[in-house]
mmCIF file of C-alpha atoms in Angstrom:
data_model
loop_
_atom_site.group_PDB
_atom_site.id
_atom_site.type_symbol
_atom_site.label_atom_id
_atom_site.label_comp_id
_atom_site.label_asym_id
_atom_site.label_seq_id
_atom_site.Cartn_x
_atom_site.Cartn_y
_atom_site.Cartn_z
ATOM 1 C CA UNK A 1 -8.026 1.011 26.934
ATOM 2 C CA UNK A 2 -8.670 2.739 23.636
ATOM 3 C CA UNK A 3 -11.709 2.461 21.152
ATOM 4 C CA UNK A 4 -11.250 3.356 17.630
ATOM 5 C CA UNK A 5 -14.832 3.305 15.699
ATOM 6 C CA UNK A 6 -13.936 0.926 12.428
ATOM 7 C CA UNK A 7 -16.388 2.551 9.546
ATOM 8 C CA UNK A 8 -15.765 -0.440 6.930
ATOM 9 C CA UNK A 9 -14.056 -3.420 8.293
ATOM 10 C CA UNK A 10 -14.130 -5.223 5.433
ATOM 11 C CA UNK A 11 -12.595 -2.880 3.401
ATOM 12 C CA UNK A 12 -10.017 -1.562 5.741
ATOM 13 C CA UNK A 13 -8.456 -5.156 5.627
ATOM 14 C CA UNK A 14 -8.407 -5.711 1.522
ATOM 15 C CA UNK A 15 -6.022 -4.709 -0.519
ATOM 16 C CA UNK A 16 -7.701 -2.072 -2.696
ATOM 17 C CA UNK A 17 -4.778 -0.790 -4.757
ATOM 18 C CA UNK A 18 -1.347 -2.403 -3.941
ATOM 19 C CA UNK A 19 0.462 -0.015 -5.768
ATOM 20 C CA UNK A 20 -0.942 2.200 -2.795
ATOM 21 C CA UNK A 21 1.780 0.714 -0.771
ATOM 22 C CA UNK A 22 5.389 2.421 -0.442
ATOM 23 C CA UNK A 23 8.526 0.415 -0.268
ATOM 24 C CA UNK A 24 10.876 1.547 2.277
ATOM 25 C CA UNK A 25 13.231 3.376 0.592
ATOM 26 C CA UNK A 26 13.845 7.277 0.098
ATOM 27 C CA UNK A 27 12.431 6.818 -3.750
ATOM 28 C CA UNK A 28 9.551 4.382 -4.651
ATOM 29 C CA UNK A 29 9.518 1.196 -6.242
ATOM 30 C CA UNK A 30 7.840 1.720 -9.585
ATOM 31 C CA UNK A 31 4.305 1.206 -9.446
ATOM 32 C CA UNK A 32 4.597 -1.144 -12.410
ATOM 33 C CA UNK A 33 6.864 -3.338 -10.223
ATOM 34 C CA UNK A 34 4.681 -3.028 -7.513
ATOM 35 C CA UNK A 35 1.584 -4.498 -9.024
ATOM 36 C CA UNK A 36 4.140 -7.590 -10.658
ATOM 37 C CA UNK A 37 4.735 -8.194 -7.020
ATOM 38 C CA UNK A 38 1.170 -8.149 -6.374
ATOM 39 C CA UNK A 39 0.080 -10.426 -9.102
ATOM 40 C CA UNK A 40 2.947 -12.720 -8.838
ATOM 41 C CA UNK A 41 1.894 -13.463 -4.914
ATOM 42 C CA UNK A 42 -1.567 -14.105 -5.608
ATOM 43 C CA UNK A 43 -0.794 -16.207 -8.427
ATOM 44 C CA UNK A 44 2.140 -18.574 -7.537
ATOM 45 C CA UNK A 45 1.183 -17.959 -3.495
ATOM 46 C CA UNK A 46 4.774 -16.946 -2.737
ATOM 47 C CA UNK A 47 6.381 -13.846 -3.189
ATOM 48 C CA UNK A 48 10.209 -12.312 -1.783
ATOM 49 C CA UNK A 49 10.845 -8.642 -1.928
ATOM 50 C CA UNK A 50 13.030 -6.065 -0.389
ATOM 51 C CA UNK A 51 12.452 -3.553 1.886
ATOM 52 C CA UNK A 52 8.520 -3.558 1.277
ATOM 53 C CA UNK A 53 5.227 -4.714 3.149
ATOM 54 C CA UNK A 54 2.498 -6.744 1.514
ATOM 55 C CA UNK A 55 1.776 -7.650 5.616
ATOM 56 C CA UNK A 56 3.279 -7.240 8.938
ATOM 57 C CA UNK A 57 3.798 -8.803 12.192
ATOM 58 C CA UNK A 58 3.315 -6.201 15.560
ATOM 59 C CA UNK A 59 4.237 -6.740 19.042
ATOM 60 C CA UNK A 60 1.294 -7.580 21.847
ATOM 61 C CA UNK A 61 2.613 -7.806 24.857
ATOM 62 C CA UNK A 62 5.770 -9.545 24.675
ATOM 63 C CA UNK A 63 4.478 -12.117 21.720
ATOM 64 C CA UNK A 64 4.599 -11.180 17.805
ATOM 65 C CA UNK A 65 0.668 -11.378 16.290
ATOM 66 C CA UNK A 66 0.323 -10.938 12.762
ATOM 67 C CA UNK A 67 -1.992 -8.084 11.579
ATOM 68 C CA UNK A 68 -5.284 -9.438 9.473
ATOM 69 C CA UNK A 69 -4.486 -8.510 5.740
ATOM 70 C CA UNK A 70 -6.249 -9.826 2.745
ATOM 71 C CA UNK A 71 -5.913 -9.542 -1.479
ATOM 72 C CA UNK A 72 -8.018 -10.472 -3.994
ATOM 73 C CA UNK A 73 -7.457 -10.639 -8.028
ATOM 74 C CA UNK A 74 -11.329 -10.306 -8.505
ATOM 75 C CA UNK A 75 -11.926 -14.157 -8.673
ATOM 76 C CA UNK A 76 -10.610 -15.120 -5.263
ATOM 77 C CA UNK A 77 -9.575 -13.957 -1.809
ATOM 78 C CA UNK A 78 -6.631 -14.879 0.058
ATOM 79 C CA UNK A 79 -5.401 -13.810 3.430
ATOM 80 C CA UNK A 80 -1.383 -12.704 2.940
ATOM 81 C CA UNK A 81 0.948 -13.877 5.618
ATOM 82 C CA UNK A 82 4.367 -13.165 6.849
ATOM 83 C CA UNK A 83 6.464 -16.357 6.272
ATOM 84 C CA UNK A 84 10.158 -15.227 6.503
ATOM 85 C CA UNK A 85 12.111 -11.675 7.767
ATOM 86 C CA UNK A 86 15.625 -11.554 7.159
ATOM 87 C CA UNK A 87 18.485 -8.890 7.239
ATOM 88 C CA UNK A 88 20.497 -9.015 3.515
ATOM 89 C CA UNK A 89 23.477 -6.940 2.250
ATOM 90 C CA UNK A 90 23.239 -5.419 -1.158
ATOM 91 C CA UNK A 91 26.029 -3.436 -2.772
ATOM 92 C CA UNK A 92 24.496 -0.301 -3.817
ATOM 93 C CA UNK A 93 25.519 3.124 -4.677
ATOM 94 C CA UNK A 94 23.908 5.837 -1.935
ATOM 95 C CA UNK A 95 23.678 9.643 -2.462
ATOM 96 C CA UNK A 96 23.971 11.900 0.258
ATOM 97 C CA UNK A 97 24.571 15.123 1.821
ATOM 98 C CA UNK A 98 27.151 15.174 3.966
ATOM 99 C CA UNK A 99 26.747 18.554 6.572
ATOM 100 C CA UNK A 100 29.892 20.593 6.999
ATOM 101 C CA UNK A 101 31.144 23.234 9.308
ATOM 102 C CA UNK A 102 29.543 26.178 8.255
ATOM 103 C CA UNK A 103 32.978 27.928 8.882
ATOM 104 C CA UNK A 104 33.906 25.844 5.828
ATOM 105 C CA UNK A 105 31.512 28.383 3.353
ATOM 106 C CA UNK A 106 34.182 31.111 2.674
ATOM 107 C CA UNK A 107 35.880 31.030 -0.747
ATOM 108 C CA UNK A 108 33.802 27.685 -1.260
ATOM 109 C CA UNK A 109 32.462 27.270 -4.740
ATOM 110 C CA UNK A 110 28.637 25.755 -4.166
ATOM 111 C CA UNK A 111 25.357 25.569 -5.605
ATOM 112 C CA UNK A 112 21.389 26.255 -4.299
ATOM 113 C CA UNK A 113 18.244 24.738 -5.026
ATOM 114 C CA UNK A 114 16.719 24.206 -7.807
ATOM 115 C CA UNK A 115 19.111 22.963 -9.575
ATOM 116 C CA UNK A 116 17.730 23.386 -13.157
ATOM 117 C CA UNK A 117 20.361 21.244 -14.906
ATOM 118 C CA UNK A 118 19.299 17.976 -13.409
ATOM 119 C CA UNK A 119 16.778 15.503 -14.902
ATOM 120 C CA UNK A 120 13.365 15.267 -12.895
ATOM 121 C CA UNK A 121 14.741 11.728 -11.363
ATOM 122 C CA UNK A 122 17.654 13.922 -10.178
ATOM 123 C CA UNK A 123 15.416 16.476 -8.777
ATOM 124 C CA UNK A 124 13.440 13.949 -6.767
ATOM 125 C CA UNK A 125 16.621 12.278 -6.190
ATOM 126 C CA UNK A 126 18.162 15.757 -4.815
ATOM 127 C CA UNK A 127 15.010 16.145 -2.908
ATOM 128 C CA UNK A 128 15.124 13.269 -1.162
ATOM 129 C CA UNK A 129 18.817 13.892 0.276
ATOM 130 C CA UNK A 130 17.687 17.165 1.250
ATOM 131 C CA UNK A 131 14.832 15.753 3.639
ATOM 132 C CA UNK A 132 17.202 12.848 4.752
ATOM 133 C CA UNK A 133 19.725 15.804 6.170
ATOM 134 C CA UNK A 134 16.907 17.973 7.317
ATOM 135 C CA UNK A 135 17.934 20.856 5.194
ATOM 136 C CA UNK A 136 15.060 22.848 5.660
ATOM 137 C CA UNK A 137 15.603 22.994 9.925
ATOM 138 C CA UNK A 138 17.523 24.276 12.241
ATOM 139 C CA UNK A 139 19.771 22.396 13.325
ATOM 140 C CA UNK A 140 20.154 20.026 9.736
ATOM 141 C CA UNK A 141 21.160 16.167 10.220
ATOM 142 C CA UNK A 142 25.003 14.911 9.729
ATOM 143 C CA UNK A 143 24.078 12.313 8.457
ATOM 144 C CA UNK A 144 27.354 11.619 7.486
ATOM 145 C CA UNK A 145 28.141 9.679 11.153
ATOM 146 C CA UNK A 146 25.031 7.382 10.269
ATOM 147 C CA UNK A 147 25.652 3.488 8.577
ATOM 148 C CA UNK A 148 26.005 3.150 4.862
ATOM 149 C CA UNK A 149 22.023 2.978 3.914
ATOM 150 C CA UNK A 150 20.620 5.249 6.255
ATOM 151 C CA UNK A 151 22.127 8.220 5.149
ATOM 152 C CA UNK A 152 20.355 9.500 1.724
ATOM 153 C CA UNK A 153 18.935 7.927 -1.222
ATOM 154 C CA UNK A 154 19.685 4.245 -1.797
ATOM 155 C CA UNK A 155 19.975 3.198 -5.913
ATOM 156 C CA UNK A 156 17.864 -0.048 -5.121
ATOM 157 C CA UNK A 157 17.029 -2.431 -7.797
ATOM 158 C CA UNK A 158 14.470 -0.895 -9.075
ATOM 159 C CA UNK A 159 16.362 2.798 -9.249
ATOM 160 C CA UNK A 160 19.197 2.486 -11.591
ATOM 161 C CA UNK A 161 22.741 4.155 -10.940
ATOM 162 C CA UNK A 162 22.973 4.457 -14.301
ATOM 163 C CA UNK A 163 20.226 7.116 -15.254
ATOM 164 C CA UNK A 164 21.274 9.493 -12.337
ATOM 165 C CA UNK A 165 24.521 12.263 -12.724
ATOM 166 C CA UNK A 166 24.808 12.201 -9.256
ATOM 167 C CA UNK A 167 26.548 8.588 -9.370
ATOM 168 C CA UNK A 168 29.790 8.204 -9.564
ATOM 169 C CA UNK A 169 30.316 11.455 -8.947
ATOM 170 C CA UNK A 170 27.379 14.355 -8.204
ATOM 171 C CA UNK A 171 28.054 16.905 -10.826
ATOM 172 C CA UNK A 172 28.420 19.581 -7.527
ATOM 173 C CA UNK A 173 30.908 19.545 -4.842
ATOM 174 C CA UNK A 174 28.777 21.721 -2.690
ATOM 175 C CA UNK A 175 25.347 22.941 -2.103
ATOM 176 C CA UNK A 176 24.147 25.866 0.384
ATOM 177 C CA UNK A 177 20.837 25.741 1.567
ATOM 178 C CA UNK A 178 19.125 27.980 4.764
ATOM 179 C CA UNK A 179 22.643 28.928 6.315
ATOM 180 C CA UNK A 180 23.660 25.088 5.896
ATOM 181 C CA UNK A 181 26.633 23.917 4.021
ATOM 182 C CA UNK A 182 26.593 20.240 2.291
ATOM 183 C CA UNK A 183 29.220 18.292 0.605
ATOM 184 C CA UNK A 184 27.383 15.865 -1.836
ATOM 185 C CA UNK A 185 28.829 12.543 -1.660
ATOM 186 C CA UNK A 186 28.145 8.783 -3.478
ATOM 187 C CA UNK A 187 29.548 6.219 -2.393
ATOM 188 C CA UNK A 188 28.969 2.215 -3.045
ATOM 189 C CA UNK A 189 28.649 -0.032 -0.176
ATOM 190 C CA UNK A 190 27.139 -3.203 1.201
ATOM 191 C CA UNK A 191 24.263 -2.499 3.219
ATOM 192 C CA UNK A 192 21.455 -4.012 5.387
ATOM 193 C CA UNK A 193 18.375 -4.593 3.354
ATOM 194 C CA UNK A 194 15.154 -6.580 4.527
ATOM 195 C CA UNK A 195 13.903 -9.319 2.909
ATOM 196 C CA UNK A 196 10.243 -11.003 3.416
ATOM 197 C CA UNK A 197 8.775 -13.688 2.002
ATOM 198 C CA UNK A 198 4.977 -13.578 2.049
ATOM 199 C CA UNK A 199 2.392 -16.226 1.160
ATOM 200 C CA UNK A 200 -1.253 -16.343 0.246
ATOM 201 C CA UNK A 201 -3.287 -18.495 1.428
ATOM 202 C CA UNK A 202 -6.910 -18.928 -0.567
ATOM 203 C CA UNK A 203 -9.757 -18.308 1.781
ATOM 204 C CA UNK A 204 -13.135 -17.750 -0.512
ATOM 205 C CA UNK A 205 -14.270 -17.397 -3.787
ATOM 206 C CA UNK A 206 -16.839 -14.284 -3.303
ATOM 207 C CA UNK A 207 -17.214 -11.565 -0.837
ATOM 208 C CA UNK A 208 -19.542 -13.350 1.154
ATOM 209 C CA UNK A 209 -17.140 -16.043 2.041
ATOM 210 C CA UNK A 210 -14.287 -13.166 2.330
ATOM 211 C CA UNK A 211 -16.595 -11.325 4.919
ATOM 212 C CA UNK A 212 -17.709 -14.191 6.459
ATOM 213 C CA UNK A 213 -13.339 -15.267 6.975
ATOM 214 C CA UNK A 214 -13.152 -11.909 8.530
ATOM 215 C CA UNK A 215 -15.721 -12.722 10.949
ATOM 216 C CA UNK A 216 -14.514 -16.028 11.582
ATOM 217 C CA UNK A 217 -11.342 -15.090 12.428
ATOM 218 C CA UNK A 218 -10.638 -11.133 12.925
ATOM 219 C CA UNK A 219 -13.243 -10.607 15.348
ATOM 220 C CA UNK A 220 -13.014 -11.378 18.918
ATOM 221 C CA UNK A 221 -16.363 -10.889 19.538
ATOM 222 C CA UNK A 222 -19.555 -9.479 19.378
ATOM 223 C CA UNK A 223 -21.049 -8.258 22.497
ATOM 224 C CA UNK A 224 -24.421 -8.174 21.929
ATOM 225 C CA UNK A 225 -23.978 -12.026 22.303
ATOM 226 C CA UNK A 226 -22.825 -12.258 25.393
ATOM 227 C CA UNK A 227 -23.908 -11.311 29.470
ATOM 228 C CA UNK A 228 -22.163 -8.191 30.201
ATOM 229 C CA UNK A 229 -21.876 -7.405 34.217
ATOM 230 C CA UNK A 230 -22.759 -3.852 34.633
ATOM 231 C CA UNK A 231 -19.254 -2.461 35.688
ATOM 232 C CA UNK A 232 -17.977 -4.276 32.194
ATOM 233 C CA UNK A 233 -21.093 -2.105 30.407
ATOM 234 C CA UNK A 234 -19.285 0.725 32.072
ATOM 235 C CA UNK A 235 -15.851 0.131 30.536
ATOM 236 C CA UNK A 236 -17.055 -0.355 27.459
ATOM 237 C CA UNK A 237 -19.214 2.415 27.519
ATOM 238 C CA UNK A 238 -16.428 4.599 28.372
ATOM 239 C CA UNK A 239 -14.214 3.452 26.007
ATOM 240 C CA UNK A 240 -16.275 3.791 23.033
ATOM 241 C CA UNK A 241 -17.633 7.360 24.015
ATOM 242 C CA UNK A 242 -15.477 9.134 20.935
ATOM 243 C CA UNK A 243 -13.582 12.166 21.462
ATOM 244 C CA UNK A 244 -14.649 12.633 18.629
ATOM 245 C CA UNK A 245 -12.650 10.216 17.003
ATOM 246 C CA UNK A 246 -11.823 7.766 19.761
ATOM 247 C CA UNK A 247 -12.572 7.614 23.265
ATOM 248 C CA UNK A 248 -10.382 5.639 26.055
ATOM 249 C CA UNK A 249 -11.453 3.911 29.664
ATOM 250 C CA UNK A 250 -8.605 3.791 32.705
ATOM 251 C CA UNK A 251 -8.200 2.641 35.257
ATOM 252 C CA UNK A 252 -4.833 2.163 38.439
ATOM 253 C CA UNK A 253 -3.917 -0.961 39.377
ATOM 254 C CA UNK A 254 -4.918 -3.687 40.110
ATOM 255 C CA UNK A 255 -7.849 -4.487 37.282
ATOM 256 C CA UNK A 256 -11.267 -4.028 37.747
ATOM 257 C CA UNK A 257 -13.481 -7.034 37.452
ATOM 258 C CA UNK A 258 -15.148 -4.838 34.879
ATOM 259 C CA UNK A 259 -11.649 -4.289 32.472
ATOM 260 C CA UNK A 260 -11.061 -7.682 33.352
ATOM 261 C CA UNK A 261 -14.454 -9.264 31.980
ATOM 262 C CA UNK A 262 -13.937 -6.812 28.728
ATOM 263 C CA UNK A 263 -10.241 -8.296 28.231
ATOM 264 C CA UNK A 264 -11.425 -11.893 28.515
ATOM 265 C CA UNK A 265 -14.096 -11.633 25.627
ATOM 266 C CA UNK A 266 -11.046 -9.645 23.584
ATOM 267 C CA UNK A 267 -9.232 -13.403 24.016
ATOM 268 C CA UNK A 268 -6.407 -10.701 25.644
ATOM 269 C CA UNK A 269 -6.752 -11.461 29.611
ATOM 270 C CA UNK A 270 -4.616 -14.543 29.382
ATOM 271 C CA UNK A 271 -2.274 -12.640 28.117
ATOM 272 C CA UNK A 272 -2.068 -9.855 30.668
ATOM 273 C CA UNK A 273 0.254 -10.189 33.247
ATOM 274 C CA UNK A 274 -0.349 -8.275 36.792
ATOM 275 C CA UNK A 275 1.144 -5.232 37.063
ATOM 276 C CA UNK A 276 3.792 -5.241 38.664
ATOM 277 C CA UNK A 277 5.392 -7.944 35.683
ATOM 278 C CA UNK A 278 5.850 -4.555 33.671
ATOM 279 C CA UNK A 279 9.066 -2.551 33.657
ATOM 280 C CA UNK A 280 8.051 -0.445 30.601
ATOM 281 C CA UNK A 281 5.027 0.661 28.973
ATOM 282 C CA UNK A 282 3.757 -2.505 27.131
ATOM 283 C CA UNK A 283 0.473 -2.159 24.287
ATOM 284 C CA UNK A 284 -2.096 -4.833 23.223
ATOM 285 C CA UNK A 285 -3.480 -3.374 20.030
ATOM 286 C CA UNK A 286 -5.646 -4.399 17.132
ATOM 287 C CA UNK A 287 -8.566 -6.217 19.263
ATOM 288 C CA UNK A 288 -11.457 -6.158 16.862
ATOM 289 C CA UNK A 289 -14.793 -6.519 18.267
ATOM 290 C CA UNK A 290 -18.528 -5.168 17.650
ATOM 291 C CA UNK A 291 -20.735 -3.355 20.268
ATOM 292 C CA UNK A 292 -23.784 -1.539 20.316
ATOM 293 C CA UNK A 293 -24.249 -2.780 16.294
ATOM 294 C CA UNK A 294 -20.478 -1.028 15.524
ATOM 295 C CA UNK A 295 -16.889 -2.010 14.826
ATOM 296 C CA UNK A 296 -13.901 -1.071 17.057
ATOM 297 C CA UNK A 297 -10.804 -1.694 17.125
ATOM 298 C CA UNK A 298 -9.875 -1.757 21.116
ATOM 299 C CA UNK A 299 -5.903 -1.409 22.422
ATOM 300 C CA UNK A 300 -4.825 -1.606 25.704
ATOM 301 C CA UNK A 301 -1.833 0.354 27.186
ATOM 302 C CA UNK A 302 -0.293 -0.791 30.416
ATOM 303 C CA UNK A 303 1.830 2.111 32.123
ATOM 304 C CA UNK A 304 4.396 0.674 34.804
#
């Protein structure tokens, strides 16, 4: 069991700057679009967007929890939850750099970095490809024999095809770069996108009532208010004894009273299994709980 200290709980759950937040693509949704997103969730208290994370669901155990995450637009708070994750297609132009045989290089006609002709989106663009093939290591990526959408730069919604020389056709066939030879390819096809729907859901009108949610219902518990056996004192002890930044406690099978006594005043023992249930290493992260006056955030690790 791990112990992270938690220096501002309340803060490390708010959004403080949503534009903070990267969508999952090789280039950035504007940040202009990002705060739209933003406003438009706190304000109609629904909100569906591609490939980005207002919130997030993580496994503990073998059940899906949703991670604590909260907004405000200076008048109110709401807590943001995950209501829908689905898989969409989108047909999309994708740049890429497709590795080639480095026997290939003779006689070929290509072109090195930087390429001073470009625009600055076709820089980053360029960029972006590069880091996507690994074309700075030894051995680079092919990423050539990955699916359409993993491969380079996607030309998402929010990145337009239109503005960038590289589609329809890259304005070089070639480029060389650390003993590595690239064709540069775009090509337009349907690929996997993910869609979420998030909600918001008002929960206080000051930061009193805001702290006082997170209380309510992010902390497991404070231990200071309940009768700790001495072998549980030792666990947690242990486990919050930084290292300098976190500490751990473990133990072999089976579980100590102690671990035991910690788990059940997490709200995790009931969902702890014995031992010998797990095939593969299995976490329980993101228990949140005060001791000795401070905040930790507590995951357990089971190791078959």
């Amino acid at each position: 069991m791990s112990a992270y200290p938690v220096e501002n709980p309340y803060a490390k759950f708010l959004w403080a700057d949503p534009t903070a937040q990267r969508a999952q693509f090789a280039i950035d949704y504007p940040d202009e679009y990002k705060q739209t997103v933003y406003d438009n969730l706190l304000a109609s208290g629904s909100v569906t967007v591609l490939n980005y994370e207002l919130a997030y669901k993580y496994q503990f155990g073998s059940e899906q929890r949703e991670r604590p995450q909260f907004a405000t637009d200076g008048d109110r708070y709401y807590r943001i939850h995950v209501e829908t994750v689905q898989t969409v297609e989108r047909n999309w132009w994708e740049f890429y750099l497709d590795l080639q045989d480095p026997d290939q290089s003779d006689g070929v006609e290509s072109t090195t970095v930087p390429v001073t002709s470009l625009s600055d989106l076709d820089q980053q663009i360029l960029q972006r490809a590069m880091e996507a093939a690994a074309a700075d290591r030894d051995p680079a990526i092919d990423v050539g024999d990955r699916n359409p959408g993993s491969r380079g730069v996607l030309y998402h919604h929010h990145l337009d095809a239109d503005e960038s020389d590289f589609v329809p056709s890259p304005p070089f066939e070639y480029l060389q770069h650390n003993d590595h030879l690239f064709q540069a390819r775009a090509e337009q096809n349907a690929v996997p996108v993910t869609e979420r729907t998030f909600t918001a859901e008002p929960i206080g009108d000051s930061q009193s009532e805001y702290e006082q949610h997170v209380d309510d219902t992010v902390l497991e518990v404070d231990f200071s208010t309940v009768s700790l056996s001495s072998e549980a004192t030792e666990v947690l002890e242990t486990a919050t004894d930084g290292r300098p930044v976190s500490g751990f406690y473990e133990e072999s099978p089976p579980m100590s009273d102690g671990l035991e006594a910690v788990l059940t005043q997490l709200n995790a023992a009931s969902h702890i299994g014995a031992h010998s249930d797990y095939a593969e290493y299995t976490t329980f992260p993101n228990m949140y709980a005060i001791y000795d006056g401070n905040w930790f955030e507590f995951d357990l690790t089971v190791y078959p």
